[in-house]
Amino acid sequence: MDHLPVAARVLQGVAFALTVTVALAALLYPLYTVESSSGGSGNPSSPVVTEQLTLLAVNGPVLFVPLLIPVILTGLPLFIPGKPWRGLSIAVTILLAAFIWIGSASIGWFYVPALLASACALLVQPAERHTAAS
């Protein structure tokens, strides 16, 4: 029987949903702006073309690997019932913090809300068991 509080599971689910949202936003939202002119740099009267590019367009399909790391990490505790959940959740929270630190120059900071939700899931205390008097 799983004695983990429902709130801890919900917070872990929120962390997972946040990482999925960040991954999809990073793939689909244009984060790069490229300006180019058709006449070259010697012609100041040539029109400037501005193009908005997504991470996927700039980096290609190899981008799926780093975007899936936090998604997989935060999803793992959702499948583990009982006592092992706490240890796995602690490890996941530490690894997610490391991922944020490593990726802080680019998309790492987008995962801070997921880290907070994962850390809050750890702070939820399990309810004490009440034994029935016979």
PDB file of C-alpha atoms in Angstrom:
ATOM      1  CA  MET A   1       0.000   0.000   0.000  1.00  0.00           C
ATOM      2  CA  ASP A   2       1.325   3.423  -0.949  1.00  0.00           C
ATOM      3  CA  HIS A   3       1.462   5.669   2.142  1.00  0.00           C
ATOM      4  CA  LEU A   4       2.788   8.659   0.247  1.00  0.00           C
ATOM      5  CA  PRO A   5       0.627  11.751   0.726  1.00  0.00           C
ATOM      6  CA  VAL A   6      -1.493  12.713  -2.239  1.00  0.00           C
ATOM      7  CA  ALA A   7      -0.019  16.224  -2.111  1.00  0.00           C
ATOM      8  CA  ALA A   8       3.495  14.865  -2.715  1.00  0.00           C
ATOM      9  CA  ARG A   9       2.316  12.921  -5.777  1.00  0.00           C
ATOM     10  CA  VAL A  10       0.457  15.980  -7.056  1.00  0.00           C
ATOM     11  CA  LEU A  11       3.517  18.207  -6.629  1.00  0.00           C
ATOM     12  CA  GLN A  12       5.681  15.649  -8.403  1.00  0.00           C
ATOM     13  CA  GLY A  13       3.104  15.582 -11.194  1.00  0.00           C
ATOM     14  CA  VAL A  14       3.233  19.381 -11.348  1.00  0.00           C
ATOM     15  CA  ALA A  15       7.032  19.225 -11.675  1.00  0.00           C
ATOM     16  CA  PHE A  16       6.653  16.727 -14.522  1.00  0.00           C
ATOM     17  CA  ALA A  17       4.023  18.885 -16.257  1.00  0.00           C
ATOM     18  CA  LEU A  18       6.259  21.939 -15.938  1.00  0.00           C
ATOM     19  CA  THR A  19       9.220  20.162 -17.535  1.00  0.00           C
ATOM     20  CA  VAL A  20       7.034  18.953 -20.404  1.00  0.00           C
ATOM     21  CA  THR A  21       5.727  22.509 -20.865  1.00  0.00           C
ATOM     22  CA  VAL A  22       9.251  23.961 -20.906  1.00  0.00           C
ATOM     23  CA  ALA A  23      10.423  21.333 -23.395  1.00  0.00           C
ATOM     24  CA  LEU A  24       7.518  22.047 -25.750  1.00  0.00           C
ATOM     25  CA  ALA A  25       7.908  25.810 -25.389  1.00  0.00           C
ATOM     26  CA  ALA A  26      11.635  25.571 -26.104  1.00  0.00           C
ATOM     27  CA  LEU A  27      10.910  23.545 -29.228  1.00  0.00           C
ATOM     28  CA  LEU A  28       8.085  25.684 -30.575  1.00  0.00           C
ATOM     29  CA  TYR A  29       8.661  29.237 -29.321  1.00  0.00           C
ATOM     30  CA  PRO A  30      11.052  31.338 -31.429  1.00  0.00           C
ATOM     31  CA  LEU A  31      14.015  32.222 -29.213  1.00  0.00           C
ATOM     32  CA  TYR A  32      16.419  33.417 -31.917  1.00  0.00           C
ATOM     33  CA  THR A  33      16.232  36.472 -34.157  1.00  0.00           C
ATOM     34  CA  VAL A  34      18.361  36.547 -37.294  1.00  0.00           C
ATOM     35  CA  GLU A  35      18.709  39.672 -39.416  1.00  0.00           C
ATOM     36  CA  SER A  36      20.193  39.616 -42.889  1.00  0.00           C
ATOM     37  CA  SER A  37      20.264  41.950 -45.856  1.00  0.00           C
ATOM     38  CA  SER A  38      19.880  40.817 -49.428  1.00  0.00           C
ATOM     39  CA  GLY A  39      22.280  43.402 -50.870  1.00  0.00           C
ATOM     40  CA  GLY A  40      25.295  42.535 -48.761  1.00  0.00           C
ATOM     41  CA  SER A  41      27.109  44.696 -46.247  1.00  0.00           C
ATOM     42  CA  GLY A  42      28.309  47.263 -48.812  1.00  0.00           C
ATOM     43  CA  ASN A  43      24.820  48.489 -49.736  1.00  0.00           C
ATOM     44  CA  PRO A  44      23.159  50.421 -46.866  1.00  0.00           C
ATOM     45  CA  SER A  45      19.874  50.840 -48.752  1.00  0.00           C
ATOM     46  CA  SER A  46      19.204  47.108 -49.102  1.00  0.00           C
ATOM     47  CA  PRO A  47      16.227  45.772 -47.139  1.00  0.00           C
ATOM     48  CA  VAL A  48      16.905  43.934 -43.899  1.00  0.00           C
ATOM     49  CA  VAL A  49      15.128  40.620 -43.483  1.00  0.00           C
ATOM     50  CA  THR A  50      14.332  39.583 -39.913  1.00  0.00           C
ATOM     51  CA  GLU A  51      13.659  35.913 -39.229  1.00  0.00           C
ATOM     52  CA  GLN A  52      12.487  34.294 -35.980  1.00  0.00           C
ATOM     53  CA  LEU A  53      13.922  30.819 -35.352  1.00  0.00           C
ATOM     54  CA  THR A  54      13.173  28.133 -32.777  1.00  0.00           C
ATOM     55  CA  LEU A  55      15.771  26.085 -30.924  1.00  0.00           C
ATOM     56  CA  LEU A  56      14.814  23.118 -33.098  1.00  0.00           C
ATOM     57  CA  ALA A  57      15.447  25.087 -36.300  1.00  0.00           C
ATOM     58  CA  VAL A  58      18.834  26.308 -35.061  1.00  0.00           C
ATOM     59  CA  ASN A  59      20.135  23.133 -33.371  1.00  0.00           C
ATOM     60  CA  GLY A  60      18.322  20.349 -35.203  1.00  0.00           C
ATOM     61  CA  PRO A  61      16.934  17.077 -33.809  1.00  0.00           C
ATOM     62  CA  VAL A  62      19.905  16.577 -31.470  1.00  0.00           C
ATOM     63  CA  LEU A  63      18.127  19.075 -29.201  1.00  0.00           C
ATOM     64  CA  PHE A  64      15.629  16.385 -28.148  1.00  0.00           C
ATOM     65  CA  VAL A  65      18.231  14.690 -25.938  1.00  0.00           C
ATOM     66  CA  PRO A  66      18.897  17.583 -23.527  1.00  0.00           C
ATOM     67  CA  LEU A  67      15.216  18.537 -23.482  1.00  0.00           C
ATOM     68  CA  LEU A  68      14.147  15.003 -22.567  1.00  0.00           C
ATOM     69  CA  ILE A  69      16.577  14.666 -19.636  1.00  0.00           C
ATOM     70  CA  PRO A  70      14.497  16.767 -17.176  1.00  0.00           C
ATOM     71  CA  VAL A  71      11.254  15.275 -18.487  1.00  0.00           C
ATOM     72  CA  ILE A  72      12.474  11.739 -17.812  1.00  0.00           C
ATOM     73  CA  LEU A  73      13.966  12.716 -14.457  1.00  0.00           C
ATOM     74  CA  THR A  74      10.774  14.284 -13.116  1.00  0.00           C
ATOM     75  CA  GLY A  75       8.630  11.505 -14.557  1.00  0.00           C
ATOM     76  CA  LEU A  76      10.484   8.646 -12.831  1.00  0.00           C
ATOM     77  CA  PRO A  77       9.115   9.228  -9.290  1.00  0.00           C
ATOM     78  CA  LEU A  78       5.560   9.095 -10.629  1.00  0.00           C
ATOM     79  CA  PHE A  79       5.995   5.386 -11.360  1.00  0.00           C
ATOM     80  CA  ILE A  80       7.582   4.373  -8.055  1.00  0.00           C
ATOM     81  CA  PRO A  81       5.236   3.551  -5.160  1.00  0.00           C
ATOM     82  CA  GLY A  82       6.042   3.339  -1.471  1.00  0.00           C
ATOM     83  CA  LYS A  83       9.317   3.844   0.362  1.00  0.00           C
ATOM     84  CA  PRO A  84      11.696   3.953  -2.634  1.00  0.00           C
ATOM     85  CA  TRP A  85       9.878   7.068  -3.850  1.00  0.00           C
ATOM     86  CA  ARG A  86      11.564   9.374  -1.354  1.00  0.00           C
ATOM     87  CA  GLY A  87      15.118   8.321  -2.216  1.00  0.00           C
ATOM     88  CA  LEU A  88      14.435   8.495  -5.931  1.00  0.00           C
ATOM     89  CA  SER A  89      12.740  11.861  -5.565  1.00  0.00           C
ATOM     90  CA  ILE A  90      15.735  13.242  -3.648  1.00  0.00           C
ATOM     91  CA  ALA A  91      18.081  11.988  -6.379  1.00  0.00           C
ATOM     92  CA  VAL A  92      15.859  13.443  -9.104  1.00  0.00           C
ATOM     93  CA  THR A  93      15.723  16.828  -7.376  1.00  0.00           C
ATOM     94  CA  ILE A  94      19.524  16.930  -7.041  1.00  0.00           C
ATOM     95  CA  LEU A  95      20.014  15.869 -10.672  1.00  0.00           C
ATOM     96  CA  LEU A  96      17.474  18.455 -11.860  1.00  0.00           C
ATOM     97  CA  ALA A  97      19.337  21.153  -9.904  1.00  0.00           C
ATOM     98  CA  ALA A  98      22.588  20.012 -11.543  1.00  0.00           C
ATOM     99  CA  PHE A  99      20.919  20.134 -14.968  1.00  0.00           C
ATOM    100  CA  ILE A 100      19.726  23.684 -14.263  1.00  0.00           C
ATOM    101  CA  TRP A 101      23.210  24.718 -13.179  1.00  0.00           C
ATOM    102  CA  ILE A 102      24.863  23.162 -16.246  1.00  0.00           C
ATOM    103  CA  GLY A 103      22.256  24.608 -18.611  1.00  0.00           C
ATOM    104  CA  SER A 104      22.024  28.001 -16.908  1.00  0.00           C
ATOM    105  CA  ALA A 105      23.690  29.708 -19.859  1.00  0.00           C
ATOM    106  CA  SER A 106      20.802  28.727 -22.125  1.00  0.00           C
ATOM    107  CA  ILE A 107      17.535  27.039 -21.107  1.00  0.00           C
ATOM    108  CA  GLY A 108      18.423  25.854 -17.613  1.00  0.00           C
ATOM    109  CA  TRP A 109      16.647  28.661 -15.781  1.00  0.00           C
ATOM    110  CA  PHE A 110      13.331  27.719 -17.407  1.00  0.00           C
ATOM    111  CA  TYR A 111      13.318  24.567 -15.267  1.00  0.00           C
ATOM    112  CA  VAL A 112      13.500  26.370 -11.890  1.00  0.00           C
ATOM    113  CA  PRO A 113       9.702  26.173 -11.294  1.00  0.00           C
ATOM    114  CA  ALA A 114       9.866  22.397 -11.844  1.00  0.00           C
ATOM    115  CA  LEU A 115      12.755  22.185  -9.380  1.00  0.00           C
ATOM    116  CA  LEU A 116      10.731  24.102  -6.794  1.00  0.00           C
ATOM    117  CA  ALA A 117       7.731  21.806  -7.254  1.00  0.00           C
ATOM    118  CA  SER A 118       9.958  18.744  -6.957  1.00  0.00           C
ATOM    119  CA  ALA A 119      11.578  20.127  -3.791  1.00  0.00           C
ATOM    120  CA  CYS A 120       8.166  20.949  -2.305  1.00  0.00           C
ATOM    121  CA  ALA A 121       7.070  17.356  -2.952  1.00  0.00           C
ATOM    122  CA  LEU A 122       9.930  16.263  -0.720  1.00  0.00           C
ATOM    123  CA  LEU A 123       8.804  18.583   2.061  1.00  0.00           C
ATOM    124  CA  VAL A 124       5.341  17.025   2.340  1.00  0.00           C
ATOM    125  CA  GLN A 125       5.342  14.814   5.420  1.00  0.00           C
ATOM    126  CA  PRO A 126       3.603  11.439   5.311  1.00  0.00           C
ATOM    127  CA  ALA A 127       0.563  11.116   7.512  1.00  0.00           C
ATOM    128  CA  GLU A 128       0.963   9.039  10.632  1.00  0.00           C
ATOM    129  CA  ARG A 129      -0.703   5.655  10.605  1.00  0.00           C
ATOM    130  CA  HIS A 130      -3.459   5.170  13.099  1.00  0.00           C
ATOM    131  CA  THR A 131      -3.791   1.623  14.333  1.00  0.00           C
ATOM    132  CA  ALA A 132      -7.196   0.382  15.297  1.00  0.00           C
ATOM    133  CA  ALA A 133      -7.499  -0.752  18.899  1.00  0.00           C
ATOM    134  CA  SER A 134      -8.678  -4.332  19.165  1.00  0.00           C
TER     135      SER A 134
END
